[in-house]
PDB file of C-alpha atoms in Angstrom:
ATOM      1  CA  MET A   1       9.818   1.619   3.851  1.00 95.00           C
ATOM      2  CA  ALA A   2       8.147  -1.433   5.526  1.00 97.00           C
ATOM      3  CA  ILE A   3       6.332   0.831   8.296  1.00 97.00           C
ATOM      4  CA  ASP A   4       4.719   2.416   5.414  1.00 97.00           C
ATOM      5  CA  GLU A   5       3.586  -0.777   3.894  1.00 97.00           C
ATOM      6  CA  VAL A   6       2.323  -2.024   6.965  1.00 97.00           C
ATOM      7  CA  LEU A   7       0.671   1.445   7.891  1.00 96.00           C
ATOM      8  CA  LEU A   8      -1.311   0.751   4.574  1.00 96.00           C
ATOM      9  CA  GLN A   9      -2.199  -2.456   5.414  1.00 95.00           C
ATOM     10  CA  THR A  10      -3.612  -1.719   8.978  1.00 94.00           C
ATOM     11  CA  ALA A  11      -4.480   2.115   8.974  1.00 92.00           C
ATOM     12  CA  THR A  12      -8.153   3.016   9.710  1.00 89.00           C
ATOM     13  CA  SER A  13      -7.691   6.918   9.131  1.00 89.00           C
ATOM     14  CA  PRO A  14      -5.075   9.159   7.401  1.00 91.00           C
ATOM     15  CA  ILE A  15      -1.815   9.198   8.762  1.00 94.00           C
ATOM     16  CA  LEU A  16       1.144  11.708   7.876  1.00 96.00           C
ATOM     17  CA  ARG A  17       4.457  10.364   9.234  1.00 96.00           C
ATOM     18  CA  PHE A  18       8.021  11.866   9.119  1.00 96.00           C
ATOM     19  CA  TYR A  19      11.320  10.350   9.245  1.00 93.00           C
ATOM     20  CA  ARG A  20      14.727  10.687   8.627  1.00 92.00           C
ATOM     21  CA  TRP A  21      17.810   8.413   7.763  1.00 94.00           C
ATOM     22  CA  GLN A  22      20.804   7.250  10.056  1.00 92.00           C
ATOM     23  CA  ARG A  23      23.031   6.674   7.239  1.00 94.00           C
ATOM     24  CA  PRO A  24      23.322   8.365   3.619  1.00 96.00           C
ATOM     25  CA  SER A  25      21.076   6.052   1.650  1.00 97.00           C
ATOM     26  CA  LEU A  26      19.595   6.076  -1.629  1.00 97.00           C
ATOM     27  CA  SER A  27      15.908   5.134  -2.703  1.00 97.00           C
ATOM     28  CA  PHE A  28      14.848   3.895  -6.338  1.00 97.00           C
ATOM     29  CA  GLY A  29      11.547   3.057  -7.421  1.00 97.00           C
ATOM     30  CA  TYR A  30       9.616  -0.343  -7.655  1.00 97.00           C
ATOM     31  CA  PHE A  31      10.602  -0.292 -11.372  1.00 95.00           C
ATOM     32  CA  GLY A  32      14.061   0.918 -11.097  1.00 95.00           C
ATOM     33  CA  ARG A  33      17.114  -1.131 -12.038  1.00 95.00           C
ATOM     34  CA  LEU A  34      19.706  -2.031  -9.686  1.00 96.00           C
ATOM     35  CA  ALA A  35      22.254  -1.331 -12.262  1.00 96.00           C
ATOM     36  CA  GLU A  36      21.410   2.194 -12.254  1.00 94.00           C
ATOM     37  CA  VAL A  37      22.370   2.379  -8.576  1.00 96.00           C
ATOM     38  CA  ALA A  38      24.835  -0.124  -7.711  1.00 95.00           C
ATOM     39  CA  ALA A  39      27.979   2.164  -8.111  1.00 95.00           C
ATOM     40  CA  GLU A  40      26.442   4.129  -5.335  1.00 95.00           C
ATOM     41  CA  SER A  41      26.638   1.303  -2.863  1.00 94.00           C
ATOM     42  CA  SER A  42      29.933   1.971  -1.683  1.00 95.00           C
ATOM     43  CA  LYS A  43      28.816   5.402  -0.581  1.00 95.00           C
ATOM     44  CA  ARG A  44      24.848   4.744   0.457  1.00 96.00           C
ATOM     45  CA  ASP A  45      22.568   2.196   1.703  1.00 96.00           C
ATOM     46  CA  LEU A  46      20.314   1.316  -1.265  1.00 97.00           C
ATOM     47  CA  VAL A  47      16.678   0.275  -1.196  1.00 97.00           C
ATOM     48  CA  ARG A  48      13.914  -0.340  -3.470  1.00 97.00           C
ATOM     49  CA  ARG A  49      10.392   1.374  -2.589  1.00 97.00           C
ATOM     50  CA  TRP A  50       7.557  -0.220  -3.068  1.00 96.00           C
ATOM     51  CA  THR A  51       6.127   2.834  -4.700  1.00 97.00           C
ATOM     52  CA  GLY A  52       7.484   4.102  -8.048  1.00 95.00           C
ATOM     53  CA  GLY A  53       9.526   6.788  -9.293  1.00 94.00           C
ATOM     54  CA  GLY A  54      13.147   7.727  -9.786  1.00 95.00           C
ATOM     55  CA  ILE A  55      16.250   7.916  -7.774  1.00 97.00           C
ATOM     56  CA  VAL A  56      16.384   9.754  -4.299  1.00 97.00           C
ATOM     57  CA  PRO A  57      19.355  10.625  -2.831  1.00 96.00           C
ATOM     58  CA  HIS A  58      18.906  10.549   1.145  1.00 97.00           C
ATOM     59  CA  GLY A  59      20.301  12.006   4.524  1.00 94.00           C
ATOM     60  CA  ALA A  60      19.768  15.573   4.761  1.00 92.00           C
ATOM     61  CA  ASP A  61      16.029  15.581   3.254  1.00 96.00           C
ATOM     62  CA  LEU A  62      13.175  15.394   5.244  1.00 97.00           C
ATOM     63  CA  THR A  63      10.907  12.534   4.055  1.00 97.00           C
ATOM     64  CA  TYR A  64       7.315  11.832   4.560  1.00 97.00           C
ATOM     65  CA  SER A  65       4.519   9.474   3.787  1.00 97.00           C
ATOM     66  CA  PHE A  66       0.832   9.661   3.720  1.00 96.00           C
ATOM     67  CA  ILE A  67      -1.543   6.847   4.104  1.00 95.00           C
ATOM     68  CA  LEU A  68      -4.602   7.527   3.228  1.00 92.00           C
ATOM     69  CA  PRO A  69      -6.753   4.024   3.818  1.00 92.00           C
ATOM     70  CA  ARG A  70      -9.895   2.982   2.105  1.00 88.00           C
ATOM     71  CA  ALA A  71     -11.217   2.387   5.448  1.00 74.00           C
ATOM     72  CA  ALA A  72     -11.052   6.119   5.904  1.00 61.00           C
ATOM     73  CA  GLY A  73     -14.998   5.848   4.695  1.00 62.00           C
ATOM     74  CA  ARG A  74     -14.187   8.855   2.006  1.00 69.00           C
ATOM     75  CA  ALA A  75     -13.432   8.324  -1.879  1.00 77.00           C
ATOM     76  CA  ILE A  76      -9.600   8.054  -2.488  1.00 82.00           C
ATOM     77  CA  PRO A  77      -8.937  10.964  -5.180  1.00 88.00           C
ATOM     78  CA  THR A  78      -6.946  10.353  -8.059  1.00 90.00           C
ATOM     79  CA  PRO A  79      -3.155  10.180  -7.897  1.00 89.00           C
ATOM     80  CA  GLN A  80      -3.038  13.292  -9.698  1.00 92.00           C
ATOM     81  CA  GLN A  81      -5.392  14.787  -7.506  1.00 94.00           C
ATOM     82  CA  ILE A  82      -3.884  13.766  -3.978  1.00 94.00           C
ATOM     83  CA  TYR A  83      -0.038  14.610  -5.629  1.00 96.00           C
ATOM     84  CA  ARG A  84      -1.213  18.056  -6.281  1.00 97.00           C
ATOM     85  CA  GLN A  85      -3.196  18.316  -2.823  1.00 96.00           C
ATOM     86  CA  ILE A  86      -0.325  17.090  -1.039  1.00 97.00           C
ATOM     87  CA  HIS A  87       2.096  19.045  -2.574  1.00 98.00           C
ATOM     88  CA  GLY A  88      -0.002  22.292  -2.624  1.00 98.00           C
ATOM     89  CA  ALA A  89       0.119  21.993   0.810  1.00 98.00           C
ATOM     90  CA  ILE A  90       3.673  22.244   1.389  1.00 98.00           C
ATOM     91  CA  GLN A  91       3.978  25.236  -0.840  1.00 98.00           C
ATOM     92  CA  GLN A  92       1.657  26.810   1.596  1.00 97.00           C
ATOM     93  CA  ALA A  93       3.377  25.958   4.129  1.00 97.00           C
ATOM     94  CA  LEU A  94       6.555  27.192   3.172  1.00 97.00           C
ATOM     95  CA  SER A  95       4.993  30.253   1.193  1.00 94.00           C
ATOM     96  CA  GLU A  96       5.839  32.701   4.265  1.00 90.00           C
ATOM     97  CA  ASN A  97       9.574  32.266   4.027  1.00 89.00           C
ATOM     98  CA  LEU A  98      10.662  31.204   0.075  1.00 94.00           C
ATOM     99  CA  PRO A  99       9.310  31.793  -3.429  1.00 95.00           C
ATOM    100  CA  VAL A 100       7.775  28.631  -3.978  1.00 96.00           C
ATOM    101  CA  ALA A 101       5.900  27.119  -7.093  1.00 97.00           C
ATOM    102  CA  LEU A 102       4.296  24.382  -8.075  1.00 97.00           C
ATOM    103  CA  ALA A 103       5.688  23.016 -11.803  1.00 96.00           C
ATOM    104  CA  ASN A 104       2.710  23.664 -14.549  1.00 95.00           C
ATOM    105  CA  ALA A 105       3.317  20.725 -16.507  1.00 95.00           C
ATOM    106  CA  ASP A 106       6.007  17.851 -16.817  1.00 94.00           C
ATOM    107  CA  ALA A 107       9.515  19.130 -17.722  1.00 92.00           C
ATOM    108  CA  PRO A 108      12.040  16.679 -20.420  1.00 91.00           C
ATOM    109  CA  LYS A 109      12.784  13.699 -18.644  1.00 90.00           C
ATOM    110  CA  VAL A 110      16.769  14.356 -18.246  1.00 91.00           C
ATOM    111  CA  SER A 111      18.207  11.800 -15.890  1.00 91.00           C
ATOM    112  CA  ASP A 112      16.707   8.956 -13.910  1.00 91.00           C
ATOM    113  CA  VAL A 113      17.273  11.012 -10.816  1.00 94.00           C
ATOM    114  CA  CYS A 114      14.197  11.984  -9.525  1.00 95.00           C
ATOM    115  CA  PHE A 115      15.081  15.709  -8.559  1.00 96.00           C
ATOM    116  CA  ALA A 116      16.614  16.222 -11.820  1.00 94.00           C
ATOM    117  CA  ASN A 117      13.195  16.181 -13.719  1.00 91.00           C
ATOM    118  CA  ALA A 118      10.242  18.559 -12.358  1.00 95.00           C
ATOM    119  CA  VAL A 119       6.636  17.005 -13.018  1.00 95.00           C
ATOM    120  CA  ALA A 120       3.577  18.637 -12.993  1.00 95.00           C
ATOM    121  CA  SER A 121       2.783  19.637  -9.281  1.00 97.00           C
ATOM    122  CA  ASP A 122       6.132  19.152  -7.817  1.00 97.00           C
ATOM    123  CA  VAL A 123       7.114  21.861  -5.476  1.00 98.00           C
ATOM    124  CA  LEU A 124       9.762  24.320  -7.254  1.00 97.00           C
ATOM    125  CA  VAL A 125      11.900  27.186  -5.373  1.00 96.00           C
ATOM    126  CA  GLN A 126      13.257  29.232  -7.952  1.00 94.00           C
ATOM    127  CA  GLY A 127      13.086  26.781 -10.707  1.00 93.00           C
ATOM    128  CA  ARG A 128      14.465  24.250  -8.579  1.00 95.00           C
ATOM    129  CA  LYS A 129      12.845  21.064  -7.847  1.00 97.00           C
ATOM    130  CA  ILE A 130      13.086  20.798  -3.970  1.00 97.00           C
ATOM    131  CA  ALA A 131       9.933  18.286  -3.153  1.00 98.00           C
ATOM    132  CA  GLY A 132       8.912  15.150  -5.348  1.00 96.00           C
ATOM    133  CA  ALA A 133       7.010  12.024  -4.418  1.00 97.00           C
ATOM    134  CA  ALA A 134       5.776   8.774  -5.379  1.00 97.00           C
ATOM    135  CA  GLN A 135       2.857   6.356  -4.921  1.00 97.00           C
ATOM    136  CA  ARG A 136       1.609   3.111  -4.611  1.00 96.00           C
ATOM    137  CA  ARG A 137      -2.501   2.478  -4.807  1.00 94.00           C
ATOM    138  CA  THR A 138      -3.932  -1.268  -3.665  1.00 94.00           C
ATOM    139  CA  ARG A 139      -7.040  -2.397  -2.583  1.00 92.00           C
ATOM    140  CA  ALA A 140      -6.239  -1.150   1.028  1.00 93.00           C
ATOM    141  CA  GLY A 141      -5.987   2.689  -0.239  1.00 93.00           C
ATOM    142  CA  LEU A 142      -2.874   5.154  -1.113  1.00 95.00           C
ATOM    143  CA  LEU A 143       0.837   5.101   0.346  1.00 97.00           C
ATOM    144  CA  HIS A 144       2.313   8.531  -0.975  1.00 97.00           C
ATOM    145  CA  GLN A 145       6.212   8.689  -0.233  1.00 98.00           C
ATOM    146  CA  GLY A 146       7.556  11.808  -0.621  1.00 98.00           C
ATOM    147  CA  SER A 147      11.090  13.844   0.123  1.00 98.00           C
ATOM    148  CA  ILE A 148      11.606  17.304   0.571  1.00 98.00           C
ATOM    149  CA  GLN A 149      15.057  18.470  -0.783  1.00 97.00           C
ATOM    150  CA  TYR A 150      15.952  21.630   1.003  1.00 95.00           C
ATOM    151  CA  GLU A 151      18.103  22.720   3.698  1.00 90.00           C
ATOM    152  CA  GLY A 152      17.054  25.246   6.597  1.00 89.00           C
ATOM    153  CA  LEU A 153      13.363  24.526   6.406  1.00 94.00           C
ATOM    154  CA  PRO A 154      11.507  26.699   8.407  1.00 93.00           C
ATOM    155  CA  ASP A 155      10.359  26.283  12.233  1.00 92.00           C
ATOM    156  CA  GLY A 156       7.087  24.875  12.537  1.00 92.00           C
ATOM    157  CA  PHE A 157       7.154  23.446   8.754  1.00 95.00           C
ATOM    158  CA  ARG A 158       5.841  20.188   9.987  1.00 94.00           C
ATOM    159  CA  GLU A 159       3.020  21.911  11.799  1.00 93.00           C
ATOM    160  CA  ALA A 160       2.103  24.333   9.060  1.00 95.00           C
ATOM    161  CA  PHE A 161       2.196  21.313   6.189  1.00 96.00           C
ATOM    162  CA  THR A 162      -0.458  19.071   8.589  1.00 94.00           C
ATOM    163  CA  ARG A 163      -2.302  22.098   8.999  1.00 94.00           C
ATOM    164  CA  ALA A 164      -2.717  22.954   5.349  1.00 95.00           C
ATOM    165  CA  LEU A 165      -3.796  19.276   4.381  1.00 94.00           C
ATOM    166  CA  GLY A 166      -6.798  20.402   6.076  1.00 89.00           C
ATOM    167  CA  LEU A 167      -7.431  17.207   8.037  1.00 81.00           C
ATOM    168  CA  GLU A 168      -7.515  16.454  11.521  1.00 79.00           C
ATOM    169  CA  PHE A 169      -4.429  14.488  13.131  1.00 82.00           C
ATOM    170  CA  SER A 170      -3.489  13.726  16.416  1.00 84.00           C
ATOM    171  CA  GLN A 171      -0.042  12.515  17.659  1.00 88.00           C
ATOM    172  CA  LEU A 172       0.711   8.519  16.588  1.00 86.00           C
ATOM    173  CA  THR A 173       3.091   6.343  18.342  1.00 91.00           C
ATOM    174  CA  LEU A 174       3.614   3.159  16.344  1.00 93.00           C
ATOM    175  CA  ASP A 175       2.474   0.044  18.696  1.00 92.00           C
ATOM    176  CA  SER A 176       4.351  -3.147  19.005  1.00 96.00           C
ATOM    177  CA  GLY A 177       2.125  -5.030  16.371  1.00 95.00           C
ATOM    178  CA  VAL A 178       3.120  -2.509  13.801  1.00 96.00           C
ATOM    179  CA  LEU A 179       6.972  -2.737  14.777  1.00 96.00           C
ATOM    180  CA  ARG A 180       6.801  -6.427  15.056  1.00 97.00           C
ATOM    181  CA  SER A 181       4.863  -6.929  11.628  1.00 98.00           C
ATOM    182  CA  ALA A 182       7.595  -4.214  10.092  1.00 97.00           C
ATOM    183  CA  GLU A 183      10.710  -5.528  11.251  1.00 97.00           C
ATOM    184  CA  LYS A 184       9.473  -9.258   9.842  1.00 98.00           C
ATOM    185  CA  LEU A 185       8.666  -7.424   6.552  1.00 97.00           C
ATOM    186  CA  ALA A 186      11.775  -5.577   6.340  1.00 97.00           C
ATOM    187  CA  GLU A 187      13.919  -9.065   6.853  1.00 96.00           C
ATOM    188  CA  GLN A 188      11.631 -10.711   4.361  1.00 96.00           C
ATOM    189  CA  LYS A 189      11.474  -8.010   1.572  1.00 97.00           C
ATOM    190  CA  TYR A 190      13.316  -4.883   2.067  1.00 96.00           C
ATOM    191  CA  GLY A 191      16.295  -6.465   3.422  1.00 94.00           C
ATOM    192  CA  ASN A 192      16.562  -9.294   1.176  1.00 95.00           C
ATOM    193  CA  PRO A 193      18.985  -9.159  -1.938  1.00 95.00           C
ATOM    194  CA  LYS A 194      15.886 -10.832  -4.047  1.00 96.00           C
ATOM    195  CA  TRP A 195      14.061  -7.415  -3.415  1.00 97.00           C
ATOM    196  CA  LEU A 196      16.821  -5.423  -4.403  1.00 95.00           C
ATOM    197  CA  GLU A 197      17.962  -7.353  -7.512  1.00 95.00           C
ATOM    198  CA  MET A 198      14.694  -8.102  -8.818  1.00 92.00           C
ATOM    199  CA  ARG A 199      15.283  -6.118 -12.024  1.00 86.00           C
TER     200      ARG A 199
END
């Protein structure tokens, strides 16, 4: 979470970042309440995201973030446009292997658990939501954080997803400055009980 925030503040070109979780964890949106997830703390690490959205269990999923800085010199699409574009790229990357579709509209909300509620442009396999995301827009640009909850993603999925986004990417190694800033931010914010308990 801290690395994503630092990258949004410092990036000069679009970044697509994939990551996994060391332990079973649960993230919940900026506007969520700790009381809604506190019972999970004995089984999972808890973290409040900087982005919005619902409750997301992590562990077996593939998590990614897409950072689109204003410094990239291009207009930033609306949240709905970028959501559909990124999820359309996931759909395209999976279409050869899975019966995948995008949700046409928001389904009725039945839970604060993100994957219980499909919203427009979420990725579905046989009607089940397998990819959802949340966003944060600032003066620096846009941060889109997503989770793909499908075991057995095909080999080459990350590369196919990257190609489907239609952007030129090169391998990025996080430099020591970004990592130091992220460690400091993690200590001050994401690892701070006040951030976790703010609502």
